[in-house]
């Protein structure tokens, strides 16, 4: 009986040991399988995230080369294509104005009353002023610079126009907006600057704005020339005309002016309407002044002089009929009695 009990006990122990061993092996297998599953999941997860991230970058974040390309395109607001369109526009516009314009750039200058433009005013020799305020200006082929005015193109009729009625146009950008500046200055100013004003010619303004904005500009046609040549483009044009008349020594009235007492800042605009423009001259002393009325009539211009501040508009003094091509007075009429 004792033997039987001992034998059964031994058998139970062996069975228990075998069960523990199997259980350990099962746990070990499960543990290994669990690790494998975890590694597989982890790899899949990382791969999935990586692929998802890369896909996101491709769609939304530019590569280095794309970044550079985008920056380059953003920084370039002026191109050779736009410059070519401006050349065509200026040729046609000049024809409608009865003028001939040539293009200039740094290293290829125009002699504008002794200044080599644009080099002399885009370097250190002489500043430019816009609306009588000295400003910084810089040439840029791309249309971008750190200056107040970025100049991309220069045109002038100085090689073909009569003395004292020459124009120089600076095309550029101010605060990222296209702008056309014009100067007819033919003598030094107290501040030593070459003075510009924004052009008042709407055709020129609109044309450059369209070209700069990437829109085809409407080309001026010869049919518009009559309308434009009889219209004063600005106060400066009238002042330059006045100076040319009084500098022409063939005119008797050239003896009536003392250039040492002449200052362009004494002029102010009174009226401007189509072919008619009126300027007021304030004496440097501050006492007294006079008025001058300019009326374009095709090939001639009438200059009506009003002596004294109280004389305009009822009491004109003289009327001079002037030939536009050479600023010669061809007729003088006494209007006062």
Coordinates of C-alpha atoms in Angstrom, one line a residue:
X1 CA 0.0 0.0 0.0
X2 CA 2.8 2.4 0.9
X3 CA 4.5 1.5 -2.4
X4 CA 1.4 2.4 -4.3
X5 CA 1.0 5.8 -2.6
X6 CA 4.7 6.6 -3.3
X7 CA 4.3 5.6 -6.9
X8 CA 1.3 7.8 -7.4
X9 CA 3.0 10.7 -5.7
X10 CA 6.1 10.4 -7.9
X11 CA 3.8 10.3 -11.0
X12 CA 2.0 13.4 -10.0
X13 CA 5.2 15.2 -9.5
X14 CA 6.6 14.2 -12.9
X15 CA 3.4 15.3 -14.6
X16 CA 3.5 18.7 -12.8
X17 CA 7.1 19.2 -13.9
X18 CA 6.2 18.4 -17.5
X19 CA 3.3 20.8 -17.3
X20 CA 5.5 23.6 -15.9
X21 CA 8.1 23.0 -18.6
X22 CA 5.4 23.1 -21.4
X23 CA 4.0 26.2 -19.8
X24 CA 7.4 27.9 -19.7
X25 CA 8.0 27.0 -23.3
X26 CA 4.6 28.3 -24.2
X27 CA 5.2 31.5 -22.4
X28 CA 8.6 31.8 -24.0
X29 CA 7.2 31.2 -27.4
X30 CA 4.4 33.7 -26.8
X31 CA 7.1 36.2 -25.6
X32 CA 9.1 35.7 -28.7
X33 CA 6.1 36.0 -30.9
X34 CA 5.0 39.1 -29.0
X35 CA 8.4 40.7 -29.6
X36 CA 8.3 39.8 -33.3
X37 CA 4.8 41.3 -33.6
X38 CA 6.0 44.4 -31.7
X39 CA 9.0 44.8 -34.0
X40 CA 6.9 44.2 -37.1
X41 CA 4.3 46.8 -35.9
X42 CA 7.1 49.2 -34.9
X43 CA 8.7 49.0 -38.3
X44 CA 5.4 49.3 -40.1
X45 CA 4.5 52.3 -38.0
X46 CA 7.9 54.1 -38.6
X47 CA 7.7 53.2 -42.3
X48 CA 4.2 54.4 -42.5
X49 CA 5.0 57.7 -40.7
X50 CA 8.1 58.2 -42.8
X51 CA 6.2 57.6 -46.1
X52 CA 3.4 59.9 -44.9
X53 CA 5.8 62.6 -43.9
X54 CA 7.7 62.4 -47.2
X55 CA 4.4 62.5 -49.1
X56 CA 3.5 65.6 -47.2
X57 CA 6.8 67.3 -47.9
X58 CA 6.5 66.6 -51.6
X59 CA 3.1 68.2 -51.8
X60 CA 3.6 71.2 -49.5
X61 CA 7.2 71.9 -48.7
X62 CA 9.4 72.8 -51.7
X63 CA 12.8 71.2 -52.1
X64 CA 15.9 73.4 -51.8
X65 CA 16.0 73.8 -55.6
X66 CA 12.3 74.7 -55.7
X67 CA 12.9 77.2 -52.9
X68 CA 15.7 78.9 -54.8
X69 CA 13.6 78.9 -58.0
X70 CA 10.6 80.5 -56.2
X71 CA 12.8 83.1 -54.5
X72 CA 14.4 83.9 -57.8
X73 CA 11.1 84.3 -59.5
X74 CA 9.7 86.5 -56.7
X75 CA 12.8 88.7 -56.7
X76 CA 12.7 89.3 -60.5
X77 CA 10.0 91.8 -61.3
X78 CA 11.8 93.1 -64.4
X79 CA 12.9 90.8 -67.2
X80 CA 14.5 91.1 -70.7
X81 CA 11.1 90.3 -72.2
X82 CA 9.6 93.3 -70.4
X83 CA 12.5 95.5 -71.5
X84 CA 11.9 94.4 -75.1
X85 CA 8.3 95.4 -74.8
X86 CA 9.2 98.8 -73.4
X87 CA 11.5 99.4 -76.4
X88 CA 8.7 98.8 -78.8
X89 CA 6.4 101.0 -76.8
X90 CA 8.8 103.9 -76.5
X91 CA 9.5 103.8 -80.2
X92 CA 5.8 104.1 -81.0
X93 CA 5.1 106.6 -78.2
X94 CA 7.9 108.8 -79.4
X95 CA 6.5 108.8 -82.9
X96 CA 3.1 110.0 -81.6
X97 CA 4.8 112.8 -79.7
X98 CA 7.0 113.8 -82.6
X99 CA 10.1 112.8 -80.7
X100 CA 12.8 110.2 -81.0
X101 CA 14.0 108.2 -78.0
X102 CA 17.0 106.0 -77.4
X103 CA 17.6 103.6 -74.6
X104 CA 20.5 104.0 -72.2
X105 CA 22.0 102.1 -69.2
X106 CA 25.1 102.1 -67.0
X107 CA 28.1 102.2 -69.2
X108 CA 26.1 103.4 -72.1
X109 CA 25.2 107.0 -71.2
X110 CA 23.5 109.9 -72.8
X111 CA 25.0 113.4 -72.5
X112 CA 22.2 115.3 -70.9
X113 CA 23.3 118.9 -70.5
X114 CA 26.7 117.8 -69.5
X115 CA 25.7 114.9 -67.3
X116 CA 26.4 111.4 -68.3
X117 CA 23.1 109.6 -67.5
X118 CA 22.4 107.3 -65.8
X119 CA 26.0 106.8 -64.4
X120 CA 26.4 110.3 -62.9
X121 CA 23.3 110.1 -60.8
X122 CA 23.4 106.5 -59.9
X123 CA 26.9 106.7 -58.5
X124 CA 28.4 109.2 -56.2
X125 CA 28.8 112.3 -58.5
X126 CA 25.3 113.8 -58.2
X127 CA 22.1 112.8 -56.4
X128 CA 18.6 112.9 -57.8
X129 CA 15.5 114.5 -56.3
X130 CA 11.9 113.5 -56.8
X131 CA 9.4 116.3 -56.2
X132 CA 12.2 118.5 -54.8
X133 CA 13.2 115.8 -52.2
X134 CA 16.6 114.1 -52.6
X135 CA 16.2 110.4 -52.7
X136 CA 18.3 107.3 -53.1
X137 CA 18.3 105.5 -56.5
X138 CA 20.0 102.3 -57.7
X139 CA 20.1 100.5 -61.0
X140 CA 18.8 96.9 -61.0
X141 CA 18.3 94.5 -63.9
X142 CA 15.8 92.5 -61.8
X143 CA 13.8 95.4 -60.5
X144 CA 14.8 94.9 -56.9
X145 CA 17.1 97.0 -54.7
X146 CA 17.4 98.5 -51.3
X147 CA 17.1 102.1 -52.6
X148 CA 14.0 104.2 -52.5
X149 CA 13.9 104.2 -56.3
X150 CA 15.0 101.1 -58.3
X151 CA 15.8 102.1 -61.9
X152 CA 15.5 99.5 -64.7
X153 CA 15.5 101.5 -67.9
X154 CA 16.4 105.0 -69.1
X155 CA 15.2 106.8 -72.3
X156 CA 16.1 110.2 -73.7
X157 CA 15.5 112.3 -76.8
X158 CA 18.7 114.4 -76.1
X159 CA 20.5 113.4 -79.2
X160 CA 17.7 114.6 -81.5
X161 CA 15.7 117.3 -79.6
X162 CA 16.3 121.0 -79.7
X163 CA 18.3 122.5 -76.8
X164 CA 16.3 123.3 -73.7
X165 CA 13.4 120.9 -74.6
X166 CA 15.2 117.6 -74.1
X167 CA 13.7 114.9 -71.9
X168 CA 15.1 112.1 -69.9
X169 CA 12.9 109.4 -68.5
X170 CA 13.8 107.0 -65.7
X171 CA 11.6 103.9 -65.5
X172 CA 11.6 102.0 -62.3
X173 CA 9.9 101.1 -59.1
X174 CA 9.1 102.9 -55.8
X175 CA 7.8 100.8 -53.0
X176 CA 7.4 97.9 -55.5
X177 CA 5.1 100.1 -57.6
X178 CA 6.1 101.0 -61.2
X179 CA 6.8 104.7 -61.8
X180 CA 8.0 106.9 -64.7
X181 CA 10.2 109.9 -63.7
X182 CA 10.9 112.7 -66.1
X183 CA 13.5 115.6 -66.0
X184 CA 14.1 118.5 -68.4
X185 CA 16.5 120.3 -66.1
X186 CA 19.2 122.0 -68.1
X187 CA 21.1 123.9 -65.4
X188 CA 22.4 123.4 -61.9
X189 CA 20.1 123.6 -58.8
X190 CA 21.1 124.9 -55.4
X191 CA 20.9 121.4 -53.8
X192 CA 23.2 120.0 -56.6
X193 CA 20.6 117.4 -57.6
X194 CA 19.1 116.4 -60.9
X195 CA 15.4 117.0 -60.3
X196 CA 12.7 114.6 -61.5
X197 CA 8.9 114.5 -61.2
X198 CA 6.5 111.6 -61.9
X199 CA 5.4 112.0 -65.5
X200 CA 1.9 113.4 -66.1
X201 CA 1.5 111.6 -69.4
X202 CA -1.2 109.1 -68.8
X203 CA -0.3 107.1 -71.9
X204 CA 3.3 106.6 -70.8
X205 CA 2.2 105.8 -67.2
X206 CA -0.4 103.2 -68.2
X207 CA 2.0 101.6 -70.8
X208 CA 4.8 101.1 -68.3
X209 CA 2.4 99.9 -65.6
X210 CA 1.0 97.3 -67.9
X211 CA 4.4 96.1 -69.1
X212 CA 5.8 95.9 -65.5
X213 CA 2.7 94.0 -64.4
X214 CA 3.1 91.4 -67.2
X215 CA 0.1 92.7 -69.3
X216 CA 0.5 93.6 -72.9
X217 CA 0.6 97.4 -73.3
X218 CA -1.7 99.1 -75.8
X219 CA 0.7 100.5 -78.4
X220 CA 0.3 104.2 -79.2
X221 CA -0.6 104.9 -82.8
X222 CA 0.1 107.8 -85.1
X223 CA -3.6 108.7 -85.1
X224 CA -3.1 110.0 -81.6
X225 CA -0.1 112.3 -82.4
X226 CA -2.2 115.4 -83.1
X227 CA -4.0 115.1 -79.9
X228 CA -0.8 114.6 -77.9
X229 CA 1.5 117.2 -79.4
X230 CA -0.9 120.0 -78.7
X231 CA -1.2 119.0 -75.0
X232 CA 1.2 120.2 -72.3
X233 CA 2.6 117.1 -70.5
X234 CA 3.7 119.0 -67.4
X235 CA 4.6 122.3 -65.9
X236 CA 8.3 121.5 -66.6
X237 CA 7.7 121.3 -70.3
X238 CA 6.3 124.9 -70.3
X239 CA 9.2 126.1 -68.2
X240 CA 11.7 124.5 -70.5
X241 CA 9.9 126.1 -73.5
X242 CA 10.0 129.5 -71.8
X243 CA 13.7 129.2 -71.1
X244 CA 14.4 128.1 -74.7
X245 CA 12.7 131.2 -76.1
X246 CA 14.6 133.6 -73.8
X247 CA 17.9 131.8 -74.5
X248 CA 17.5 132.2 -78.2
X249 CA 19.6 135.3 -78.9
X250 CA 17.8 135.8 -82.2
X251 CA 14.8 136.9 -80.2
X252 CA 14.6 140.5 -79.0
X253 CA 13.1 139.4 -75.7
X254 CA 16.3 137.5 -74.9
X255 CA 17.7 140.8 -73.8
X256 CA 15.0 141.3 -71.3
X257 CA 16.0 138.6 -68.8
X258 CA 18.8 138.6 -66.2
X259 CA 19.7 135.0 -65.7
X260 CA 21.5 135.7 -62.5
X261 CA 18.2 136.5 -60.9
X262 CA 16.4 133.5 -62.5
X263 CA 15.4 130.6 -60.3
X264 CA 13.1 127.8 -61.5
X265 CA 11.7 127.4 -58.1
X266 CA 9.9 130.8 -58.5
X267 CA 7.5 129.2 -60.9
X268 CA 4.2 127.7 -59.9
X269 CA 1.3 126.1 -61.8
X270 CA -1.9 128.1 -62.0
X271 CA -3.9 126.4 -64.7
X272 CA -3.4 123.4 -67.1
X273 CA -6.0 122.3 -69.6
X274 CA -5.2 120.5 -72.8
X275 CA -3.2 122.9 -75.0
X276 CA -3.3 125.8 -72.5
X277 CA -1.2 126.2 -69.4
X278 CA -0.7 129.2 -67.1
X279 CA 2.3 129.8 -64.8
X280 CA 2.9 132.3 -62.0
X281 CA 6.4 133.8 -61.4
X282 CA 7.0 135.0 -57.8
X283 CA 9.9 137.4 -57.6
X284 CA 12.9 136.1 -55.5
X285 CA 12.5 139.1 -53.2
X286 CA 9.0 138.0 -52.4
X287 CA 7.5 141.3 -53.6
X288 CA 5.5 141.2 -56.8
X289 CA 5.3 138.7 -59.7
X290 CA 3.8 138.0 -63.1
X291 CA 1.9 135.5 -65.1
X292 CA 2.7 133.7 -68.4
X293 CA 0.1 131.9 -70.5
X294 CA 1.2 129.2 -73.0
X295 CA -1.1 128.1 -75.8
X296 CA 0.0 125.4 -78.2
X297 CA -1.3 125.6 -81.8
X298 CA 0.3 122.9 -83.9
X299 CA 3.5 124.2 -85.2
X300 CA 3.5 127.4 -83.1
X301 CA 2.9 128.4 -79.5
X302 CA 1.5 131.6 -78.2
X303 CA 3.2 133.1 -75.1
X304 CA 1.0 135.8 -73.5
X305 CA 2.8 137.8 -70.8
X306 CA 1.0 139.5 -67.9
X307 CA 3.2 142.0 -66.0
X308 CA 2.2 142.3 -62.4
X309 CA 0.2 140.1 -60.1
X310 CA -3.0 142.1 -60.6
X311 CA -2.8 142.0 -64.4
X312 CA -4.0 138.4 -64.9
X313 CA -6.3 137.6 -66.6
X314 CA -7.8 140.9 -67.6
X315 CA -4.7 142.9 -68.6
X316 CA -2.3 141.1 -70.8
X317 CA 0.8 142.9 -71.9
X318 CA 2.4 141.2 -75.0
X319 CA 1.6 138.1 -77.0
X320 CA 4.5 136.3 -78.8
X321 CA 3.9 133.8 -81.5
X322 CA 6.8 131.3 -81.4
X323 CA 7.8 128.6 -83.9
X324 CA 8.2 125.4 -81.9
X325 CA 11.0 123.9 -84.0
X326 CA 13.6 126.5 -83.1
X327 CA 11.8 128.7 -80.5
X328 CA 12.0 131.7 -82.7
X329 CA 9.6 134.6 -82.1
X330 CA 7.9 135.1 -85.5
X331 CA 5.3 137.7 -84.3
X332 CA 5.0 140.2 -81.5
X333 CA 1.7 141.9 -80.5
X334 CA 1.2 144.6 -78.0
X335 CA -2.0 144.0 -76.1
X336 CA -2.1 146.8 -73.6
X337 CA -3.2 150.3 -74.4

